[in-house]
Short mmCIF file of C-alpha atoms in Angstrom, two decimals:
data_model
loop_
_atom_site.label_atom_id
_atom_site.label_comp_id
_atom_site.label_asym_id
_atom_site.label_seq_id
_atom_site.Cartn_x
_atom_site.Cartn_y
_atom_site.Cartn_z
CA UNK Q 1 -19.20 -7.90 -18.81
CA UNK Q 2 -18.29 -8.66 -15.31
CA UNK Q 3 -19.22 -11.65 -13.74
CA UNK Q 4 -21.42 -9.98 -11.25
CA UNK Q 5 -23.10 -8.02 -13.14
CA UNK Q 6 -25.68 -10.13 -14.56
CA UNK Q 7 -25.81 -12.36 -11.47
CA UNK Q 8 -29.23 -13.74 -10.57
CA UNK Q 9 -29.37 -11.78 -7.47
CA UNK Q 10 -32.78 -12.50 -5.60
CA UNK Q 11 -32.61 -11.13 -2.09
CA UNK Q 12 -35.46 -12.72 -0.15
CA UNK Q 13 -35.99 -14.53 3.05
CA UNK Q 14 -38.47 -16.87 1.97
CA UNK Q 15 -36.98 -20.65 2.00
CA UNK Q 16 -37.64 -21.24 -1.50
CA UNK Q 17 -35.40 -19.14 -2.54
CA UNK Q 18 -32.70 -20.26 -0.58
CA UNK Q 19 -30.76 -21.35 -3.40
CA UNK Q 20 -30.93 -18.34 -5.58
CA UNK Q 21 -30.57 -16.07 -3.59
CA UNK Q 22 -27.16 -17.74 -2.01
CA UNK Q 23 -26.13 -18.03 -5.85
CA UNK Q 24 -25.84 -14.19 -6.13
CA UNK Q 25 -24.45 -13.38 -2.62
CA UNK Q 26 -22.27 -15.73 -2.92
CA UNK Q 27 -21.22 -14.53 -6.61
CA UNK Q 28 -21.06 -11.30 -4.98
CA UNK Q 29 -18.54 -12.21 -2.35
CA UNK Q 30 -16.22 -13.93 -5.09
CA UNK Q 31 -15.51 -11.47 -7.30
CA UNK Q 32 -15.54 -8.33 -4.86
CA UNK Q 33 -13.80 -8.87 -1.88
CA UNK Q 34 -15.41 -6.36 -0.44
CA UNK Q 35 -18.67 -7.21 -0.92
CA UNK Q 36 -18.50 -10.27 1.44
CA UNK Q 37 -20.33 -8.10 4.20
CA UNK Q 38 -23.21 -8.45 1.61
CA UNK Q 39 -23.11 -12.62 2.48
CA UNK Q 40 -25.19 -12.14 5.37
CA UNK Q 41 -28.64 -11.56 2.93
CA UNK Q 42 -28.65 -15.50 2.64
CA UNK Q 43 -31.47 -16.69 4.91
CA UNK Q 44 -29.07 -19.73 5.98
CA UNK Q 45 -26.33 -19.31 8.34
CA UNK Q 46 -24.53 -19.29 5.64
CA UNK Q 47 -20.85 -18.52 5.36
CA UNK Q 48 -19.93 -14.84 3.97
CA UNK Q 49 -17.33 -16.24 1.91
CA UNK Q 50 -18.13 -19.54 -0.59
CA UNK Q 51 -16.62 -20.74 -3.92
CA UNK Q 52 -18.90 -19.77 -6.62
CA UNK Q 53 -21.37 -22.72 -7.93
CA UNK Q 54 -20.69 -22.14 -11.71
CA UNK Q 55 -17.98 -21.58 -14.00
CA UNK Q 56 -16.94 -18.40 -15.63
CA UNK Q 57 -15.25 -17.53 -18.87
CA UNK Q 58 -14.86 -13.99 -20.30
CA UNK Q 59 -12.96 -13.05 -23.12
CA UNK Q 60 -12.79 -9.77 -24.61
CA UNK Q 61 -10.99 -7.70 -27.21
CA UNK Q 62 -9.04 -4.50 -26.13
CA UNK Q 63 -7.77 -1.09 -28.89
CA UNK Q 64 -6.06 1.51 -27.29
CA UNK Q 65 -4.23 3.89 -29.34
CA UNK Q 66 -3.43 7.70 -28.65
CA UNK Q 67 -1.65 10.94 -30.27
CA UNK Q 68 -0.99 14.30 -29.51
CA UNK Q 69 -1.00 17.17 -32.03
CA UNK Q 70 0.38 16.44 -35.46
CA UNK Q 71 1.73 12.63 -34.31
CA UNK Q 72 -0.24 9.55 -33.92
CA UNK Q 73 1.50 7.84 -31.50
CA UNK Q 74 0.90 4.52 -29.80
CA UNK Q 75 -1.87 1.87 -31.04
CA UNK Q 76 -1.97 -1.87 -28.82
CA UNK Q 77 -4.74 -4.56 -29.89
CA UNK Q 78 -5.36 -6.65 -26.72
CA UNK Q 79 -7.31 -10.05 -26.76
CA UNK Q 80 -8.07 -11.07 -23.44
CA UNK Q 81 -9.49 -14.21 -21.41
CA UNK Q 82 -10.90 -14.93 -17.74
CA UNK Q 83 -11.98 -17.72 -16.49
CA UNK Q 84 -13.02 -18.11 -12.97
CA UNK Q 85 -13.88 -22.18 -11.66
CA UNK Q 86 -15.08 -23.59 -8.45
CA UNK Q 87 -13.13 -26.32 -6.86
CA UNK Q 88 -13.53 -28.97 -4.31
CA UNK Q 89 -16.77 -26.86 -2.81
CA UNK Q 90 -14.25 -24.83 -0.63
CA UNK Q 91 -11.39 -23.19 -3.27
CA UNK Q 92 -11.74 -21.21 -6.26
CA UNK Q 93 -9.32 -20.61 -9.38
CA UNK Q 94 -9.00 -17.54 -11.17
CA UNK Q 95 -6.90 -16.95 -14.06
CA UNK Q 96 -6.47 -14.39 -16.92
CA UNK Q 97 -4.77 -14.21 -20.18
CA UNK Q 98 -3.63 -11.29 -22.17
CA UNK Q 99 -1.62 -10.03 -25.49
CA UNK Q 100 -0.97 -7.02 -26.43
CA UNK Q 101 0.78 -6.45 -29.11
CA UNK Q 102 1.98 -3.15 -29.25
CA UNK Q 103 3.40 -0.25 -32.13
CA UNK Q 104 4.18 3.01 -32.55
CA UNK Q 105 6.59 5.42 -31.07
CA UNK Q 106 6.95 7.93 -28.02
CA UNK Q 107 8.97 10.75 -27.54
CA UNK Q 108 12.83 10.31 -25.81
CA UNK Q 109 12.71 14.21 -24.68
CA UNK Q 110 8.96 16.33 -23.74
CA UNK Q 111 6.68 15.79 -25.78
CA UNK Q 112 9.14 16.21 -28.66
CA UNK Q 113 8.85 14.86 -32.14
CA UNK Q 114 11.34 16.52 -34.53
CA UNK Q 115 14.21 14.78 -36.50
CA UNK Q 116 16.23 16.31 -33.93
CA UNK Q 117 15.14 14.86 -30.47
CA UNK Q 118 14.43 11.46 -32.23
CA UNK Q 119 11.70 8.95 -30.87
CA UNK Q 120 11.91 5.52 -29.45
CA UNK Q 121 10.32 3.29 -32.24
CA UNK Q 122 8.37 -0.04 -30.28
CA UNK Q 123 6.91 -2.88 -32.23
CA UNK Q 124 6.15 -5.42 -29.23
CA UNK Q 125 4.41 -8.05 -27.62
CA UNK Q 126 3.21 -8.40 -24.18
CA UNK Q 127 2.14 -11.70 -22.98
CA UNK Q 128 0.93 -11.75 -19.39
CA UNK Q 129 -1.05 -14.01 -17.13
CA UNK Q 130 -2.06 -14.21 -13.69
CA UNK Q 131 -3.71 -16.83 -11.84
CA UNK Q 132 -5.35 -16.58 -7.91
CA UNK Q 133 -5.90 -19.55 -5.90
CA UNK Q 134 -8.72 -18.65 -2.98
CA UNK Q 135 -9.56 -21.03 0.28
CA UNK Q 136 -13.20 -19.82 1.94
CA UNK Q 137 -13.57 -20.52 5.60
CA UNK Q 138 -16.73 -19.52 7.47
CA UNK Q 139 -16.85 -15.68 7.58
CA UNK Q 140 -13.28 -15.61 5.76
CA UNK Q 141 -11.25 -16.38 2.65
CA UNK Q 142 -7.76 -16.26 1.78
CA UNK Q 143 -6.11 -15.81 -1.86
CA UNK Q 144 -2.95 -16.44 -3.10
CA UNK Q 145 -1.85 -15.31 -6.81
CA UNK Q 146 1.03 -14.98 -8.90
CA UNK Q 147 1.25 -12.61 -11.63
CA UNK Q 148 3.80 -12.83 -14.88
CA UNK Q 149 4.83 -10.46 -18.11
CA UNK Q 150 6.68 -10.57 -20.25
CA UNK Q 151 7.99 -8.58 -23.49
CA UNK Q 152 11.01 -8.25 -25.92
CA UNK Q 153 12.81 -6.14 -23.35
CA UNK Q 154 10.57 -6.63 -19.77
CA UNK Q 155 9.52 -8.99 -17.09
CA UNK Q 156 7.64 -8.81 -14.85
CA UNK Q 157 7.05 -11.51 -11.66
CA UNK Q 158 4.60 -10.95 -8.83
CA UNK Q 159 3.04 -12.64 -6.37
CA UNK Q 160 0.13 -11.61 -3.94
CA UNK Q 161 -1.18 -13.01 -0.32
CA UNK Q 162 -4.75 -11.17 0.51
CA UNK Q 163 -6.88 -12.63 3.78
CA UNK Q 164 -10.60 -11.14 4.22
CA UNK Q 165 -12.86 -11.41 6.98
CA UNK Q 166 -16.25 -10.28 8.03
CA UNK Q 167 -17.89 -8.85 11.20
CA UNK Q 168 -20.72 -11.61 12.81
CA UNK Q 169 -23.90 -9.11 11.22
CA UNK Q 170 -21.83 -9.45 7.91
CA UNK Q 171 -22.22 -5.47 7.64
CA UNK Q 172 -18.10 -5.07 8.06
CA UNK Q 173 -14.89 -6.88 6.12
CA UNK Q 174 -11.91 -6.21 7.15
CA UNK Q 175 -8.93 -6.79 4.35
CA UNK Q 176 -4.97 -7.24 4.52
CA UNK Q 177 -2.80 -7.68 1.42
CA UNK Q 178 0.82 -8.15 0.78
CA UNK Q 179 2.15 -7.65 -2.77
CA UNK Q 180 5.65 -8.70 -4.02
CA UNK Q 181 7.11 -7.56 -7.52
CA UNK Q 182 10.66 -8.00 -9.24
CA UNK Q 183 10.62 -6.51 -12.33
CA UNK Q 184 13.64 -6.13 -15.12
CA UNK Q 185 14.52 -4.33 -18.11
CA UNK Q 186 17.26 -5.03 -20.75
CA UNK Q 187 17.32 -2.22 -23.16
CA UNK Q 188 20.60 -3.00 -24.70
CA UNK Q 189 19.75 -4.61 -27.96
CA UNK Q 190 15.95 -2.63 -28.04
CA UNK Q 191 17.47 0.97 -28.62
CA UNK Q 192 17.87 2.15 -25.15
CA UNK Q 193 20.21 5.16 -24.29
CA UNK Q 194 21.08 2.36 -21.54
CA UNK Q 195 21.04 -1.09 -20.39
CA UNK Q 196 18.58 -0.73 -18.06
CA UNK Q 197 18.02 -2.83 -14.38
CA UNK Q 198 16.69 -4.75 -11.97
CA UNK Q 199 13.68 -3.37 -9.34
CA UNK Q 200 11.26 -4.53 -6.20
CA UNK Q 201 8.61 -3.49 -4.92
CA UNK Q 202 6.25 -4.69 -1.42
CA UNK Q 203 2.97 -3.80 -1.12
CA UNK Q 204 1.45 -3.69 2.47
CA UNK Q 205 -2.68 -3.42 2.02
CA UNK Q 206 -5.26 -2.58 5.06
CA UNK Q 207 -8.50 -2.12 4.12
CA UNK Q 208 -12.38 -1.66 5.52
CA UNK Q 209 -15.50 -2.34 3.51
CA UNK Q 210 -18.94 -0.80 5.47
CA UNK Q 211 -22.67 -1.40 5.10
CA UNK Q 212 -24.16 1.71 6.21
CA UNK Q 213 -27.27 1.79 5.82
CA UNK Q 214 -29.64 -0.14 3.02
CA UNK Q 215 -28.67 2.19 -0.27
CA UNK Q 216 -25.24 2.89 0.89
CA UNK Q 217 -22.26 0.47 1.60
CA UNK Q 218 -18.66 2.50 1.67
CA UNK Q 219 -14.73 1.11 1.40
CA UNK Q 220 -11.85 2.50 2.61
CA UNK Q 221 -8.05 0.89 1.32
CA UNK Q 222 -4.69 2.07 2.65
CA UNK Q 223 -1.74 0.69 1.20
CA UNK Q 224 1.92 1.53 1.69
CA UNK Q 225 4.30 0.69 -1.34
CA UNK Q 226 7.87 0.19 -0.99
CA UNK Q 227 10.47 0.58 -4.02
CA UNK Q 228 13.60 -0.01 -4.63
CA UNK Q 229 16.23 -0.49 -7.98
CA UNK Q 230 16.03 1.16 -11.40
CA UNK Q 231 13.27 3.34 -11.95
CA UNK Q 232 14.55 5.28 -14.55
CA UNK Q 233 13.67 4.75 -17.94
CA UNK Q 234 16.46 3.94 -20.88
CA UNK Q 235 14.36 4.79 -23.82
CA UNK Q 236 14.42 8.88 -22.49
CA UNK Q 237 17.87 10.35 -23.09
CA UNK Q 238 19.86 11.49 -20.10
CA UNK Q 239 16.92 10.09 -17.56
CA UNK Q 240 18.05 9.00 -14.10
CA UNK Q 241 15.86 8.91 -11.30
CA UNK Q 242 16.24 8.00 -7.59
CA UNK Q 243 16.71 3.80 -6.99
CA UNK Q 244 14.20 4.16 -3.94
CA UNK Q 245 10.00 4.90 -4.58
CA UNK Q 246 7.93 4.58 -1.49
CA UNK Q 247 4.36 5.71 -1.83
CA UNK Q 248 1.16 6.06 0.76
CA UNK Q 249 -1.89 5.19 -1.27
CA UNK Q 250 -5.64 6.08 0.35
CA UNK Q 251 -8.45 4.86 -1.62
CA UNK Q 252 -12.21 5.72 -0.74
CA UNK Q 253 -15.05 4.50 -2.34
CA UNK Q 254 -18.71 5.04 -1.79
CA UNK Q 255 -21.71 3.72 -3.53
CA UNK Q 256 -25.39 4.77 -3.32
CA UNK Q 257 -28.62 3.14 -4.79
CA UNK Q 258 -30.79 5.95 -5.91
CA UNK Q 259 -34.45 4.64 -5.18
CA UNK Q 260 -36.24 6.78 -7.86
CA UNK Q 261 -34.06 5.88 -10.66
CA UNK Q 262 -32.92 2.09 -9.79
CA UNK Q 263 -29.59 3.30 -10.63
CA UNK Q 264 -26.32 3.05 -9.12
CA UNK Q 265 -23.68 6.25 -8.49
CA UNK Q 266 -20.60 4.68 -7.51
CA UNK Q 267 -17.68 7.12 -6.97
CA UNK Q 268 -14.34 7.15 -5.37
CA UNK Q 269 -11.74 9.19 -4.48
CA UNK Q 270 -7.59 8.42 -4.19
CA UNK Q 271 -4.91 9.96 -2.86
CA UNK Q 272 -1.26 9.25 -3.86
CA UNK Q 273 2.32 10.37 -2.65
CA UNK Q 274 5.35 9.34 -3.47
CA UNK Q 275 9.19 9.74 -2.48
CA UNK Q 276 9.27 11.38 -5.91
CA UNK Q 277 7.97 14.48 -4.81
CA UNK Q 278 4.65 13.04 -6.57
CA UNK Q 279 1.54 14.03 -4.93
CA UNK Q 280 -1.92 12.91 -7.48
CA UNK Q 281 -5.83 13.35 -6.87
CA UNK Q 282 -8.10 10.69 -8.82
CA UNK Q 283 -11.92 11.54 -8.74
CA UNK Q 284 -14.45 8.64 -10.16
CA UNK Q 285 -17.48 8.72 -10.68
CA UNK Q 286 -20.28 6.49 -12.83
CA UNK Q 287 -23.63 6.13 -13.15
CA UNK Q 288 -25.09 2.97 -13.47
CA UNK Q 289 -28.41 2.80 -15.28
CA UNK Q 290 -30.23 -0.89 -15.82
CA UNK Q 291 -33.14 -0.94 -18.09
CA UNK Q 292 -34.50 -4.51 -18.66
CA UNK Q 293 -31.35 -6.47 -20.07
CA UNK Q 294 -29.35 -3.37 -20.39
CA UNK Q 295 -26.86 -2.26 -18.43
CA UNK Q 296 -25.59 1.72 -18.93
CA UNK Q 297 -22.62 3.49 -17.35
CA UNK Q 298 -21.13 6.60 -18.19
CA UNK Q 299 -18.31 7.57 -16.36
CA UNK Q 300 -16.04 10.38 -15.34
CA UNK Q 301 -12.98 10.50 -14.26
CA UNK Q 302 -10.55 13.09 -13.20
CA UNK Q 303 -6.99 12.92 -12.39
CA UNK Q 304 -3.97 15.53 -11.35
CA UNK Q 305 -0.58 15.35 -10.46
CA UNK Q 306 2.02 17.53 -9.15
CA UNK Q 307 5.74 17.36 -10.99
CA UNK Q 308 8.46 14.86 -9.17
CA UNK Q 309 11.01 16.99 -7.58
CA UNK Q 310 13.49 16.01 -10.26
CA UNK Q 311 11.62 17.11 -13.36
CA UNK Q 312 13.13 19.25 -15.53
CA UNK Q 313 10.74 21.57 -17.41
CA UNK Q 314 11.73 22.15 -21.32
CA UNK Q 315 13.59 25.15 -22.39
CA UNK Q 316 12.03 27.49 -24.97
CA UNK Q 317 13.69 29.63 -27.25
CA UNK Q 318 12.98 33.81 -27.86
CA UNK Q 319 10.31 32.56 -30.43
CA UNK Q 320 8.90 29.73 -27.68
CA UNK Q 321 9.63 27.28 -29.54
CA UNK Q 322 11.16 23.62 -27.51
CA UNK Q 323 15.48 24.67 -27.49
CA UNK Q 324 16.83 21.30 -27.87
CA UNK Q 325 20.26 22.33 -27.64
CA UNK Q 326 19.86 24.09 -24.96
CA UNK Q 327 17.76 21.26 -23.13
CA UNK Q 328 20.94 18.69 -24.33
CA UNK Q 329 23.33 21.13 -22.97
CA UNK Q 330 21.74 21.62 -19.76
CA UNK Q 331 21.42 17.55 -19.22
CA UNK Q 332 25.19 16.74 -19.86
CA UNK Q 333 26.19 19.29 -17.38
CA UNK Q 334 23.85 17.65 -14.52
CA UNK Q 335 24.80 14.07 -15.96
CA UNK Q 336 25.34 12.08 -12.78
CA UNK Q 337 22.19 13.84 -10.75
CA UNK Q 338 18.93 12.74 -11.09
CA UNK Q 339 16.64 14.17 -13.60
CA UNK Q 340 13.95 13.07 -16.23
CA UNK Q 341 12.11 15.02 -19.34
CA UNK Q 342 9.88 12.25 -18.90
CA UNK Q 343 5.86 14.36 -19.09
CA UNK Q 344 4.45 11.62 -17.00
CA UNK Q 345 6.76 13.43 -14.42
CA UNK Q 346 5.25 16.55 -14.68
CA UNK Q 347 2.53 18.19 -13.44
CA UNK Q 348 -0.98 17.82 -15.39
CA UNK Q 349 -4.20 16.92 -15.47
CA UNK Q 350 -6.78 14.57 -17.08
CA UNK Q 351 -10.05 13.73 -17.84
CA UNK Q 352 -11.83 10.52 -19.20
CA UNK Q 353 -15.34 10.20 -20.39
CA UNK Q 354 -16.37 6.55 -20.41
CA UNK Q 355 -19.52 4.95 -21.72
CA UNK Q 356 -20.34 1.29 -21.23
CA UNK Q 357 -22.83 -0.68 -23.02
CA UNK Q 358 -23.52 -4.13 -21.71
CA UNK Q 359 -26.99 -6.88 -22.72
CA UNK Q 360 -27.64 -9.87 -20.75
CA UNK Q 361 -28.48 -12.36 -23.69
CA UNK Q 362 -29.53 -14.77 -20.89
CA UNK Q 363 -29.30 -15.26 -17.54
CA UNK Q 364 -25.95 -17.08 -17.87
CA UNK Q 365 -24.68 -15.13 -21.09
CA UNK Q 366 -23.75 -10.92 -21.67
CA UNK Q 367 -21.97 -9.01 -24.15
CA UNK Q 368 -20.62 -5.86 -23.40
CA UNK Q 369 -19.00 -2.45 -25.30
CA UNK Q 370 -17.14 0.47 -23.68
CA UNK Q 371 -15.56 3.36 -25.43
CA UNK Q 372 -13.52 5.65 -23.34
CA UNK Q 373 -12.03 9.10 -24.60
CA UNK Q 374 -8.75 10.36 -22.40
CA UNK Q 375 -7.49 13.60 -22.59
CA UNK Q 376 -3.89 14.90 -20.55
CA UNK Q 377 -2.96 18.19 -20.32
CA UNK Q 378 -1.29 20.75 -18.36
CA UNK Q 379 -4.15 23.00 -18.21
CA UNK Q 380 -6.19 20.50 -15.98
CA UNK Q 381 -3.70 20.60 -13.20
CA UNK Q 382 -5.56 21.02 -9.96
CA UNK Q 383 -5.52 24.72 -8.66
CA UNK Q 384 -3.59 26.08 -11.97
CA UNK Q 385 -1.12 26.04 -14.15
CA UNK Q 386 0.82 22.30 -14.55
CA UNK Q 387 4.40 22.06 -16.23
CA UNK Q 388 4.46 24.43 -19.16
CA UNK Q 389 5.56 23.77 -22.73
CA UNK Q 390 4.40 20.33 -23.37
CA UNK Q 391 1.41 19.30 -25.66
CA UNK Q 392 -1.77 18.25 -25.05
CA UNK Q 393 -2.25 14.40 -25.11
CA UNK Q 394 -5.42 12.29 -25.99
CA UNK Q 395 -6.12 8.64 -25.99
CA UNK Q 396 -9.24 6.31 -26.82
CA UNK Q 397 -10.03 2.94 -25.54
CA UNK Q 398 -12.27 0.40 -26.95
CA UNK Q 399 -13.52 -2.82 -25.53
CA UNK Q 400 -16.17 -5.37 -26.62
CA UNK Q 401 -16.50 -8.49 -24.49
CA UNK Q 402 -18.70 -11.82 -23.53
CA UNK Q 403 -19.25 -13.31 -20.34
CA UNK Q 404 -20.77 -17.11 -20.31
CA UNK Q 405 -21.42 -18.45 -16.98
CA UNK Q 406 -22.34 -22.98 -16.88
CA UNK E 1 8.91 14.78 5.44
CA UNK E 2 5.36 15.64 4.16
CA UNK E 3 4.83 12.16 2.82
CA UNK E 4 5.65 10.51 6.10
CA UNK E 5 3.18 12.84 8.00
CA UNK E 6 0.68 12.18 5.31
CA UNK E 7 1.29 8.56 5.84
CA UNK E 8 0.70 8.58 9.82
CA UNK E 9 -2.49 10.37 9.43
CA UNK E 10 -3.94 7.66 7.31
CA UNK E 11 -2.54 4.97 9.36
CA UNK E 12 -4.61 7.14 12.07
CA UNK E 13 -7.47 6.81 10.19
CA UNK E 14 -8.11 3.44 9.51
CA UNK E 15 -8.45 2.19 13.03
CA UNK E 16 -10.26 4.92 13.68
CA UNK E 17 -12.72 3.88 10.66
CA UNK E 18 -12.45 0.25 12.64
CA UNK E 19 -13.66 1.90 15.49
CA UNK E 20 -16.96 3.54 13.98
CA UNK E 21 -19.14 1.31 16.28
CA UNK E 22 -22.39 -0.12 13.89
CA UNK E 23 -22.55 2.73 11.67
CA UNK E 24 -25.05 0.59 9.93
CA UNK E 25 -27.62 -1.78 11.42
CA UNK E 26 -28.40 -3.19 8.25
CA UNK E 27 -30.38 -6.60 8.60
CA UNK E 28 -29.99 -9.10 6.38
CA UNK E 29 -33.31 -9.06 4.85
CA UNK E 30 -32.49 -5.14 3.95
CA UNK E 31 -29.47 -5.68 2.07
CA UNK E 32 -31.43 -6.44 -1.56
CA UNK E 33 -30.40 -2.73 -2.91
CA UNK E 34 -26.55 -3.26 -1.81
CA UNK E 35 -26.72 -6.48 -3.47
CA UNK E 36 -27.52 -5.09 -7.18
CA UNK E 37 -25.03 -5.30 -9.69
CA UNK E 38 -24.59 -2.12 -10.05
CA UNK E 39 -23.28 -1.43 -6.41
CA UNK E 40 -20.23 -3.77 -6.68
CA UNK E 41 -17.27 -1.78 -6.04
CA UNK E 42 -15.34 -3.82 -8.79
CA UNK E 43 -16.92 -5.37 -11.76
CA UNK E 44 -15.76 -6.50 -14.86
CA UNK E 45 -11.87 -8.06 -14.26
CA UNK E 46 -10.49 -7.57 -17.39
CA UNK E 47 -11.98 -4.45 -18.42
CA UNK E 48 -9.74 -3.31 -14.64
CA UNK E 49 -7.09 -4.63 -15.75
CA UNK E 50 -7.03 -3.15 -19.18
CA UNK E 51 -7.80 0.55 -17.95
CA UNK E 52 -5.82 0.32 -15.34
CA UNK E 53 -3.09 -0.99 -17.12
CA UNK E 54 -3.28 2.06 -19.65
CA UNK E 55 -3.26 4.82 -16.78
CA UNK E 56 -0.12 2.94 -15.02
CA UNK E 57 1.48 3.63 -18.12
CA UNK E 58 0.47 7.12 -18.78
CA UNK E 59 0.28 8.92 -15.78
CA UNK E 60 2.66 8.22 -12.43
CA UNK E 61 0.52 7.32 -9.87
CA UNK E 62 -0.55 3.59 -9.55
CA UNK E 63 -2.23 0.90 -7.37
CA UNK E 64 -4.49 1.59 -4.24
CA UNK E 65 -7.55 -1.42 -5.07
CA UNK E 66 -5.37 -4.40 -4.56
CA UNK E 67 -2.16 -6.57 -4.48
CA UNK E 68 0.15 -8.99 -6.05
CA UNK E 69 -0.40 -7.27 -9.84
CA UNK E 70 2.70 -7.15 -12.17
CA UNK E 71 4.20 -4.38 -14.58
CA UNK E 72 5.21 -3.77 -17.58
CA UNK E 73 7.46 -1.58 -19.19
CA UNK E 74 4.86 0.43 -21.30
CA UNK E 75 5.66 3.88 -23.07
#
């Protein structure tokens, strides 16, 4: 469970309380950037941006696996740690750990799994790690992180550069980000169709976080994302895609305290486009129930995309069923131009129902469970029909976690 | 084309969000409901990194909440 979810959080104006009630704004400001307009509840005049006073560890254990009909596919067990430490009264240190370790196979062609078409076998590891360094001045903080991965066949190196800032009544953050990514993939000796390459990618982040009135506080994130290298993936047969991927993202968020229930509805809405001809809708939206120590959230969450403009849809046969001879044929003869069978090119849609479970032990201690159920099809596409001939795809997630704050 | 004119009109927007002279007049002393738990925007760090590391890897469309994450070359 997240750090600020159990958070003593005592809003109050009365001196006494000074303390307390700094600890959760404070707490508040840390973990969600955002949230810094928040700061301004401390009676003080107190900075909207502060180190938190205690240190954080989390760890928690990830299961993801997924299938589609007639093939389990995928299955990754993923132990986790986070661990977030004041420093020197003005910095902070955050750092997290992960391993997957991953097995399974996915298709090289569709959603194809015949003797035929083949599948690319994986039996993995991931090991990745990030850590973010943050300085708080008065009314602003700036972060710095660096982000690695690392598998049989990947890497992965990234670094980020975020500065926030509030308005003077705290109601207002502004928020600029710069990402930086080089990532690489040798598929040579791992049973690529190629050798794979070398990409980068900058990410330029603007974003606006707004108290509007006492139950509703709204944020709104642009970010531009610039691409360029190998894209394409070796493990799919005859894939080539473009060596350029710019994207707009637009992310809006808005959460509301419903009086009568003391719950939370948080939802959020984002809208993607890429130079792929991509264009994707994500809706969000959970409900967040407390009940003495417990914490409940079920969640929904929808999401469509359109097809990249160099998707090829399968061929079927007189009987409809997946031609793979005549999908082969038609890839040699556009060898050379870009094209990909790849379905998370296509156009679909998909839903997830989450439910999270979380129990404050103590003030300073909380476990938490989430299950999550994901479901991808064509069908779902927004406004109709999505890229025909490819099967329906469903995934679960698992995680159980515990949070100790000293 | 399209994705450059989409891209302007955000651009557009944001300043234009800037602009929205004190939509809220919240005081300080009124902020206790803002301030629950359950209205941070993001939570839990590792269970956003593990879902969103799953979608990244199943569906195109990434990114939007922050910067400086890494890939991976998931199937």
């Amino acid at each position: 469970m997240a750090v600020i979810d159990r958070m003593p959080m005592l809003i109050t104006t009365s001196s006494s309380d000074k303390t307390q009630t700094a600890t959760g704004v404070l707490l508040a400001s840390l973990v969600l950037p955002g949230l810094a307009a928040l700061a301004g509840m401390a009676p003080v005049a107190a900075a909207a941006e502060s180190a938190p006073d205690k240190t954080t560890v989390s760890v928690k254990y990830g299961r993801y696996t997924d299938s589609q009909p007639g093939w389990d596919r995928v299955t990754v067990a993923s132990p986790q740690v986070y661990v977030q430490a004041p420093i020197a009264g003005d910095w902070s240190l955050e750092a997290t750990g992960v391993l997957d370790t991953v097995s399974g196979a996915t298709p090289r062609w569709h959603t194809q799994h015949t003797p035929i078409s083949g599948a690319s076998q994986m039996n993995d590891q991931r090991r990745a790690g990030d850590v973010k360094v943050t300085r708080y001045f008065a009314r602003a903080a700036v972060s710095v992180s660096v982000a690695n991965s690392n598998e049989n066949d990947y890497a992965s190196h990234a670094a980020g550069l975020e500065a926030r800032w509030s308005s003077e009544d705290n109601n207002r953050t502004w928020t600029v980000g710069l990402g930086l990514s080089n990532d690489s993939i040798d598929a040579s000796k791992t049973g690529g169709s190629g050798p794979g390459g070398q990409k980068s990618t900058r990410d330029y982040q603007a974003g606006l976080t707004q108290v509007l009135t006492t139950h509703d506080i709204v944020q709104f994130n642009l970010t531009r994302s610039v691409g360029s290298g190998y894209f394409s993936d070796p493990y799919k047969t005859f894939d080539q895609r473009p060596d350029q991927r710019d994207a707009w993202i637009a992310l809006a968020r808005w959460n509301h305290y419903l009086e009568p229930f003391d719950a939370a509805l948080r939802s959020s809405y984002r809208y993607y486009s890429d130079t792929f001809g991509v264009v994707s809708h994500t809706l969000g939206v959970d409900w967040v129930q407390s009940a003495g120590p417990w914490t409940i959230t079920p969640g929904l969450r929808y999401y469509s995309q359109s097809a990249a403009d160099f998707y090829v849809d399968p061929i079927l046969n007189a009987q409809g069923q997946y031609d793979q001879i005549a999908v082969i044929t038609r890839a040699v003869k556009r060898a050379g131009n870009n094209q990909s069978t790849d379905k998370r090119l296509a156009a679909f849609g998909a839903v997830t129902l989450t439910i999270k479970l979380a129990y404050a032990w103590s003030p300073d201690t909380d476990v938490d469970f989430k299950v999550e159920t994901y479901r991808q099809t064509a069908d779902w596409h927004l406004g109709g029909q999505g890229s025909p001939g490819l099967d329906p795809f469903r995934a679960n997630f698992v995680q159980v976690g515990l949070t100790h704050r000293f | 084309m399209k994705n450059k004119a989409m891209g302007l009109l955000m651009l557009a927007l944001l300043p234009w969000l800037g602009a929205c002279s004190s939509p809220g007049q919240v005081h300080a002393w009124e902020k206790g409901k803002l301030a629950k738990p359950g209205m941070a925007f993001d939570g839990d760090p590792l269970d956003l990194r593990f879902v969103q590391h799953i979608y990244t890897s199943k569906e195109n469309s990434s990114g939007g909440q922050g910067v400086g994450g890494g890939g991976c070359g998931c199937n």
